[in-house]
Amino acid sequence: MEGALQRQSEERDSGIMTTQPSADEVSHLAVDIGGSLIKLVYSSIDPNDGLDDKGKKSSEEFSRVPNDNNDYPVLCGRLHFAKFETSKINDCLEFISSKQLHRRGRWHHEASGQDKDIIKATGGGAYRFADLFKEKLGVSLDKVDEMDCLVSGVNFLLNAVHPEAFTYIDGREEYVQIDHNDLYPYLLVNIGSGVSMIKVDGDGKFERVSGTSIGGGTFWGLGRLLTKCKSFDELLEMSHNGNNRVIDMLVGDIYGGMDYTKIGLTSTAIASSFGKAVSENKELGDYSPEDISRSLLRMISNNVGQISYLNALRFGLKRIFFGGFFIRGHAYTMDTISVAVHFWSKGEAKAMFLKHEGFLGALGAFMSYETHGLDGKITA
Ligand SMILES: Nc1ncnc2c1ncn2[C@@H]1O[C@H](COP(=O)(O)OP(=O)(O)O)[C@@H](O)[C@H]1O
Ligand SMILES: CC(C)(COP(=O)(O)O)[C@@H](O)C(=O)NCCC(=O)O
């Protein structure tokens, strides 16, 4: 599959994809309504669909073929992904309505009328916005647990999609060959608005072992307040050009430019995030938004990396998969998390990232059509 899905999904911030299946071809829609973003996953059956005007793939094909009875399992055809800001839920509803994604097409003529008006939904918004979906689209949300969805989403990706997981070391993405016989246990760290850490022992076998409220929402919320930037992408973009050393207090700042070798800290290690702002007689406006964004991104990525490692250590886990839209395939974020995991584990644990990072929950909800057998099979 060409490029990272992250890049494809960025093109879809407006919710507009290059090609759309017709309503007749849409088979299933699932939504994950989080604290910051709504994620949609829907499938279409037409094999020609999903190609943009340049003939490139704009969505992902999952090649489950009809079974012996000539039935199509839910997860067949082409999957489409879209996302919206949760604060713009009306745009999302408009998108679903204009594409008739909630009206399953000709493949579902045999599904009962009641089943047709139900869509699988996960995330807190499945509760918060249930009435709105009913009012605006006339559909009921069949709620699926968020943690269940994250785990089934990631297990599906790790087992069925290659390449999916990759490491990010010294500025290089390297895809990881997953050994299906040696996948479990692992730690899944989902960095959404907040952060959940889940020890996964198998299909449907997991425990949420920890979490932190210092996550993607913190980066975006604090960043917006401190830099006055207008979008998450702008904030992330600014971090590219920033220098965290302007604001962060380094070990060298405290130790007169020296390393603190005895406890393994180099002079360039951050001793205190944002710590320099205390000792300098400067106001917020004296710092560049780029430097602020860089320090903030580094602080949060480092913190998540460190807590993740500590939880991996707690349970003797060597592999940590990071998901959630905070990552956004962003080089500096992945680098900071990788370095934190490497540093704290002394190279024992490995940070891995996922191409479909932000769609784990939505994919899990999508797959629950199959698991829960809402209408299970589609007769061709
Ligand atoms: N376009 C965007 N708008 C807002 N936040 C974004 C955007 N893209 C990435 N993010 C980041 O992703 C986080 C949300 O990640 P996500 O996995 O969707 O979590 P949630 O389910 O809580 O919405 C935000 O808190 C922010 O850090
Ligand atoms: C409550 C949540 C599961 C909601 O998921 P999200 O919308 O952030 O993806 C998540 O924000 C979280 O795990 N927060 C951390 C709470 C804590 O453990 O302190």
Coordinates of C-alpha atoms and ligand atoms in Angstrom, one line a residue:
M1 CA 0.0 0.0 0.0
E2 CA 1.5 3.2 -1.0
G3 CA 2.3 5.9 1.5
A4 CA 1.1 6.1 5.0
L5 CA -2.7 6.2 5.6
Q6 CA -2.0 9.1 7.8
R7 CA -1.2 11.1 4.7
Q8 CA -4.3 10.0 3.0
S9 CA -6.4 10.8 6.0
E10 CA -4.9 14.3 6.3
E11 CA -6.3 14.9 2.8
R12 CA -9.6 14.1 4.2
D13 CA -9.7 16.6 7.1
S14 CA -12.5 18.3 5.3
G15 CA -14.2 14.9 5.2
I16 CA -14.1 15.0 1.4
M17 CA -12.5 12.1 -0.3
T18 CA -11.4 12.0 -3.8
T19 CA -13.9 9.3 -4.8
Q20 CA -17.0 8.1 -3.1
P21 CA -18.9 4.9 -3.5
S22 CA -22.5 5.3 -4.4
A23 CA -25.0 4.7 -1.7
D24 CA -25.9 1.4 -3.3
E25 CA -22.4 0.2 -2.9
V26 CA -21.8 1.1 0.7
S27 CA -22.1 -1.9 2.9
H28 CA -21.3 -1.0 6.5
L29 CA -20.5 2.2 8.4
A30 CA -19.0 2.3 11.9
V31 CA -18.1 5.5 13.9
D32 CA -15.7 6.2 16.7
I33 CA -16.7 9.5 18.4
G34 CA -13.8 10.5 20.7
G35 CA -13.1 13.6 22.8
S36 CA -11.4 15.4 19.9
L37 CA -12.2 13.6 16.6
I38 CA -14.9 11.5 15.0
K39 CA -13.5 8.7 12.9
L40 CA -15.6 6.9 10.2
V41 CA -14.8 3.6 8.6
Y42 CA -17.1 2.3 5.9
S43 CA -16.9 -0.3 3.2
S44 CA -17.9 -0.4 -0.4
I45 CA -18.3 -3.5 -2.5
D46 CA -17.6 -2.2 -6.0
P47 CA -14.1 -3.4 -6.8
N48 CA -13.5 -0.3 -9.0
D49 CA -14.2 2.0 -6.2
G50 CA -11.5 3.7 -4.2
L51 CA -9.4 4.8 -7.1
D52 CA -8.9 8.5 -7.4
D53 CA -8.8 10.4 -10.6
K54 CA -5.1 9.6 -11.0
G55 CA -5.7 6.0 -10.6
K56 CA -4.0 5.8 -7.2
K57 CA -5.6 4.1 -4.3
S58 CA -7.5 6.4 -2.0
S59 CA -8.7 3.7 0.4
E60 CA -7.7 0.3 1.5
E61 CA -8.8 -3.0 0.0
F62 CA -9.2 -6.0 2.3
S63 CA -9.4 -9.1 0.3
R64 CA -11.7 -11.4 2.1
V65 CA -13.4 -13.4 -0.6
P66 CA -16.9 -14.8 -0.6
N67 CA -17.1 -18.1 1.3
D68 CA -18.3 -21.5 0.0
N69 CA -21.9 -20.4 0.3
N70 CA -21.1 -17.3 -1.8
D71 CA -21.7 -15.1 1.2
Y72 CA -19.6 -12.1 1.7
P73 CA -18.3 -11.5 5.2
V74 CA -18.7 -8.0 6.6
L75 CA -15.0 -7.2 6.1
C76 CA -14.8 -7.4 2.4
G77 CA -14.5 -5.0 -0.5
R78 CA -12.8 -1.7 0.1
L79 CA -12.6 0.2 3.4
H80 CA -12.8 4.0 3.4
F81 CA -11.7 6.2 6.2
A82 CA -12.7 9.8 7.2
K83 CA -12.4 12.0 10.2
F84 CA -14.0 15.2 11.5
E85 CA -13.4 17.3 14.6
T86 CA -15.9 16.2 17.3
S87 CA -16.9 19.9 17.7
K88 CA -18.0 19.8 14.1
I89 CA -20.3 16.9 14.5
N90 CA -22.9 18.5 12.2
D91 CA -20.4 18.4 9.3
C92 CA -20.0 14.7 10.0
L93 CA -23.7 14.1 10.0
E94 CA -24.1 16.1 6.8
F95 CA -21.3 14.0 5.2
I96 CA -22.9 10.7 6.2
S97 CA -26.3 11.9 5.0
S98 CA -25.1 13.3 1.7
K99 CA -23.3 10.0 0.9
Q100 CA -26.1 8.0 2.4
L101 CA -23.6 6.0 4.3
H102 CA -26.1 5.1 6.9
R103 CA -28.4 3.5 4.3
R104 CA -26.8 0.2 3.5
G105 CA -27.1 -0.5 -0.2
R106 CA -28.3 -3.3 -2.4
W107 CA -26.1 -5.8 -0.7
H108 CA -28.5 -5.5 2.2
H109 CA -31.8 -5.9 0.7
E110 CA -32.2 -9.0 2.8
A111 CA -31.3 -7.4 6.1
S112 CA -34.3 -6.7 8.2
G113 CA -35.5 -3.1 8.2
Q114 CA -34.6 -2.7 11.9
D115 CA -31.0 -3.8 11.3
K116 CA -30.6 -1.4 8.5
D117 CA -31.2 1.5 10.8
I118 CA -28.4 0.6 13.3
I119 CA -24.8 1.6 13.1
K120 CA -22.0 0.4 15.3
A121 CA -20.5 3.2 17.3
T122 CA -17.8 3.5 19.9
G123 CA -16.1 6.2 22.0
G124 CA -17.8 8.5 24.5
G125 CA -19.7 10.3 21.7
A126 CA -21.7 7.1 21.1
Y127 CA -23.5 7.9 24.3
R128 CA -23.3 11.7 24.1
F129 CA -24.6 12.0 20.5
A130 CA -27.0 9.0 20.3
D131 CA -30.0 11.3 20.3
L132 CA -28.6 13.6 17.6
F133 CA -27.9 10.6 15.3
K134 CA -31.5 9.5 15.8
E135 CA -32.9 12.9 15.2
K136 CA -30.8 13.9 12.2
L137 CA -30.3 10.6 10.5
G138 CA -33.0 8.4 11.9
V139 CA -30.4 5.7 13.0
S140 CA -29.7 4.2 16.4
L141 CA -26.2 3.7 17.6
D142 CA -25.3 0.2 18.7
K143 CA -22.7 1.0 21.3
V144 CA -19.5 -1.1 21.4
D145 CA -17.0 -0.7 24.2
E146 CA -14.1 1.6 23.3
M147 CA -11.4 -0.7 24.8
D148 CA -12.8 -3.8 23.1
C149 CA -12.8 -1.9 19.8
L150 CA -9.2 -0.6 20.2
V151 CA -8.0 -4.1 20.9
S152 CA -9.9 -5.8 18.1
G153 CA -8.9 -3.1 15.7
V154 CA -5.2 -3.4 16.4
N155 CA -5.3 -7.2 16.5
F156 CA -7.0 -7.2 13.1
L157 CA -4.4 -4.8 11.7
L158 CA -1.4 -6.7 13.1
N159 CA -2.8 -10.0 11.9
A160 CA -4.2 -9.1 8.5
V161 CA -2.5 -6.1 7.2
H162 CA 1.1 -5.9 6.0
P163 CA 2.9 -3.6 6.3
E164 CA 1.2 -2.1 9.3
A165 CA 3.6 -1.8 12.2
F166 CA 6.9 0.0 12.0
T167 CA 9.7 1.3 14.2
Y168 CA 11.0 4.8 13.9
I169 CA 14.7 5.0 14.6
D170 CA 17.2 7.7 13.6
G171 CA 14.7 9.3 11.3
R172 CA 13.9 6.0 9.5
E173 CA 10.6 4.1 9.3
E174 CA 11.3 0.4 9.3
Y175 CA 8.4 -2.0 8.8
V176 CA 8.2 -4.9 11.2
Q177 CA 7.3 -8.4 10.2
I178 CA 4.8 -9.6 12.8
D179 CA 5.2 -13.2 13.9
H180 CA 1.6 -14.3 14.5
N181 CA 2.7 -17.0 16.8
D182 CA 4.7 -14.6 18.9
L183 CA 2.6 -11.5 19.0
Y184 CA 1.2 -11.6 22.5
P185 CA 1.5 -10.2 25.1
Y186 CA 2.1 -6.6 24.1
L187 CA 1.2 -3.1 25.4
L188 CA -1.1 -1.0 23.3
V189 CA -0.8 2.7 24.1
N190 CA -3.6 4.8 22.5
I191 CA -2.8 8.5 22.5
G192 CA -6.1 10.2 21.8
S193 CA -7.4 13.1 23.8
G194 CA -6.2 11.2 26.9
V195 CA -4.1 8.1 27.0
S196 CA -5.0 4.5 27.6
M197 CA -2.5 1.7 28.2
I198 CA -3.8 -1.8 27.5
K199 CA -2.0 -5.1 28.1
V200 CA -3.1 -7.4 25.3
D201 CA -2.9 -11.1 25.8
G202 CA -4.9 -12.3 22.8
D203 CA -8.0 -11.8 20.8
G204 CA -10.5 -10.2 23.2
K205 CA -8.1 -10.9 26.1
F206 CA -6.8 -7.7 27.5
E207 CA -6.7 -5.4 30.6
R208 CA -6.5 -1.7 30.7
V209 CA -3.5 -1.3 33.0
S210 CA -3.0 2.4 33.1
G211 CA -3.7 5.7 31.6
T212 CA -2.8 9.4 31.8
S213 CA -4.8 12.5 31.2
I214 CA -1.7 14.2 29.7
G215 CA -2.2 13.3 26.1
G216 CA -3.2 14.7 22.7
G217 CA -5.9 16.9 24.1
T218 CA -3.3 18.4 26.4
F219 CA -0.9 19.2 23.5
W220 CA -3.6 20.7 21.4
G221 CA -5.3 22.5 24.3
L222 CA -2.2 24.0 25.9
G223 CA -0.7 24.7 22.5
R224 CA -3.7 26.6 21.3
L225 CA -3.7 28.7 24.5
L226 CA 0.0 29.4 24.4
T227 CA 0.5 30.0 20.7
K228 CA -2.9 31.2 19.6
C229 CA -2.6 28.9 16.5
K230 CA -5.9 28.0 14.8
S231 CA -5.5 24.4 14.0
F232 CA -3.8 21.2 15.2
D233 CA -1.9 20.9 12.0
E234 CA -0.6 24.5 12.3
L235 CA 0.6 23.7 15.9
L236 CA 2.3 20.5 14.7
E237 CA 3.8 22.3 11.7
M238 CA 5.2 25.0 14.0
S239 CA 7.0 22.5 16.1
H240 CA 9.1 21.6 13.0
N241 CA 10.8 24.9 13.1
G242 CA 11.1 25.3 16.9
N243 CA 13.9 24.8 19.3
N244 CA 12.9 23.3 22.7
R245 CA 16.2 24.3 24.3
V246 CA 15.0 27.9 24.3
I247 CA 12.4 27.1 27.0
D248 CA 13.4 23.7 28.4
M249 CA 15.9 23.7 31.2
L250 CA 18.7 21.3 30.2
V251 CA 21.0 19.3 32.5
G252 CA 23.8 21.5 31.1
D253 CA 22.0 24.6 32.1
I254 CA 22.1 23.4 35.7
Y255 CA 25.5 21.8 35.6
G256 CA 27.4 24.6 33.9
G257 CA 27.4 22.8 30.5
M258 CA 28.6 19.5 31.9
D259 CA 27.0 16.0 31.7
Y260 CA 25.8 14.5 35.0
T261 CA 27.6 11.2 34.1
K262 CA 27.1 9.5 37.4
I263 CA 23.4 9.2 36.9
G264 CA 23.5 8.8 33.1
L265 CA 22.4 12.2 32.1
T266 CA 24.0 14.1 29.2
S267 CA 24.2 17.9 29.3
T268 CA 21.6 18.0 26.5
A269 CA 19.0 16.0 28.4
I270 CA 16.0 17.9 29.5
A271 CA 16.1 18.4 33.2
S272 CA 12.9 20.4 33.4
S273 CA 10.4 20.9 30.6
F274 CA 9.6 24.6 30.3
G275 CA 12.0 25.2 33.2
K276 CA 13.9 28.0 31.6
A277 CA 10.8 30.2 31.6
V278 CA 11.1 30.4 35.4
S279 CA 14.6 31.8 35.6
E280 CA 14.4 34.2 32.6
N281 CA 12.7 37.5 33.0
K282 CA 10.5 36.9 29.9
E283 CA 6.8 37.0 29.1
L284 CA 4.9 34.5 27.0
G285 CA 5.2 36.9 24.0
D286 CA 9.0 36.8 24.2
Y287 CA 9.0 33.1 23.2
S288 CA 8.3 32.1 19.7
P289 CA 5.2 29.9 19.1
E290 CA 7.5 27.5 17.3
D291 CA 9.7 27.0 20.3
I292 CA 6.7 26.7 22.6
S293 CA 5.1 24.1 20.3
R294 CA 8.3 22.1 20.1
S295 CA 8.8 22.0 23.9
L296 CA 5.2 21.0 24.5
L297 CA 5.3 18.2 21.9
R298 CA 8.5 16.9 23.4
M299 CA 7.2 17.1 27.0
I300 CA 4.1 15.2 26.2
S301 CA 5.7 12.6 23.9
N302 CA 8.5 12.0 26.4
N303 CA 6.0 11.6 29.3
V304 CA 3.8 9.1 27.4
G305 CA 6.9 7.2 26.3
Q306 CA 8.2 7.0 29.9
I307 CA 4.9 5.9 31.4
S308 CA 4.5 3.4 28.7
Y309 CA 7.8 1.9 29.4
L310 CA 7.1 1.7 33.1
N311 CA 3.9 -0.2 32.4
A312 CA 5.7 -2.5 30.0
L313 CA 8.3 -3.1 32.7
R314 CA 5.5 -3.8 35.2
F315 CA 4.3 -6.7 33.1
G316 CA 7.5 -7.7 31.4
L317 CA 6.3 -6.6 28.0
K318 CA 8.9 -6.0 25.3
R319 CA 6.7 -4.6 22.5
I320 CA 4.8 -1.4 22.8
F321 CA 2.4 -0.4 20.0
F322 CA 1.4 3.3 19.9
G323 CA -1.8 4.4 18.3
G324 CA -4.2 7.4 18.4
F325 CA -4.3 10.5 16.3
F326 CA -1.9 12.4 18.5
I327 CA 0.9 10.7 16.7
R328 CA -0.2 11.7 13.2
G329 CA 2.8 10.0 11.6
H330 CA 4.8 13.0 12.8
A331 CA 8.5 12.4 12.8
Y332 CA 9.4 14.3 15.9
T333 CA 6.7 12.8 17.9
M334 CA 7.6 9.2 16.9
D335 CA 11.3 10.0 17.4
T336 CA 10.8 11.4 20.9
I337 CA 8.6 8.4 22.0
S338 CA 11.1 5.9 20.5
V339 CA 14.0 7.6 22.2
A340 CA 12.1 7.7 25.5
V341 CA 11.3 4.0 25.4
H342 CA 14.8 3.1 24.3
F343 CA 16.4 5.3 27.0
W344 CA 14.3 4.1 29.9
S345 CA 14.4 0.5 28.9
K346 CA 18.1 0.6 28.1
G347 CA 17.2 -0.8 24.7
E348 CA 15.2 -3.7 26.0
A349 CA 11.7 -2.5 24.9
K350 CA 10.7 -1.4 21.4
A351 CA 8.3 1.3 20.4
M352 CA 6.3 0.5 17.3
F353 CA 3.8 2.7 15.4
L354 CA 0.8 1.8 13.3
K355 CA -0.1 3.0 9.8
H356 CA -3.7 3.2 10.7
E357 CA -2.9 4.8 14.1
G358 CA -6.1 6.8 14.6
F359 CA -8.6 4.4 13.3
L360 CA -8.1 1.5 15.7
G361 CA -11.4 2.1 17.6
A362 CA -13.4 2.7 14.4
L363 CA -12.0 -0.4 12.8
G364 CA -12.9 -2.4 15.9
A365 CA -16.4 -1.1 15.8
F366 CA -16.6 -2.0 12.2
M367 CA -15.5 -5.5 12.8
S368 CA -18.0 -6.0 15.5
Y369 CA -20.7 -6.3 12.8
E370 CA -19.1 -9.6 12.1
T371 CA -18.5 -10.5 15.7
H372 CA -22.0 -9.6 16.9
G373 CA -23.6 -10.8 13.8
L374 CA -26.0 -7.9 13.4
D375 CA -26.7 -9.0 9.9
G376 CA -23.5 -11.1 9.7
K377 CA -23.4 -12.1 6.1
I378 CA -24.3 -10.5 2.9
T379 CA -25.7 -12.6 0.2
A380 CA -24.2 -11.7 -3.2
Ligands
LIG1 N1 -7.3 17.7 12.9 C1 -7.2 17.6 14.2 N2 -7.9 18.2 15.1 C2 -7.8 18.0 16.4 N3 -6.9 17.2 17.0 C3 -6.1 16.5 16.2 C4 -6.2 16.6 14.8 N4 -5.4 15.7 14.2 C5 -4.7 15.1 15.2 N5 -5.2 15.6 16.4 C6 -4.7 15.1 17.7 O1 -5.3 13.8 17.9 C7 -5.9 13.8 19.2 C8 -7.2 13.0 19.2 O2 -6.8 11.7 18.8 P1 -7.9 10.5 18.7 O3 -7.2 9.2 18.6 O4 -8.8 10.8 17.6 O5 -8.6 10.6 20.1 P2 -10.1 10.9 20.5 O6 -10.8 9.6 20.3 O7 -10.0 11.3 22.0 O8 -10.7 12.0 19.7 C9 -6.2 15.3 19.5 O9 -6.2 15.5 20.9 C10 -5.0 15.9 18.9 O10 -3.8 15.8 19.8
LIG2 C1 -11.4 8.4 28.9 C2 -10.7 7.9 27.7 C3 -10.7 6.4 27.6 C4 -11.5 8.4 26.4 O1 -10.8 8.1 25.2 P1 -10.3 9.2 24.2 O2 -11.5 9.9 23.7 O3 -9.3 10.2 24.8 O4 -9.6 8.4 23.1 C5 -9.2 8.5 27.6 O5 -9.3 9.9 27.5 C6 -8.3 8.1 28.8 O6 -8.0 7.0 29.0 N1 -7.9 9.1 29.6 C7 -7.0 8.9 30.7 C8 -7.7 8.8 32.0 C9 -6.8 8.3 33.1 O7 -6.5 7.1 33.1 O8 -6.3 9.1 33.9

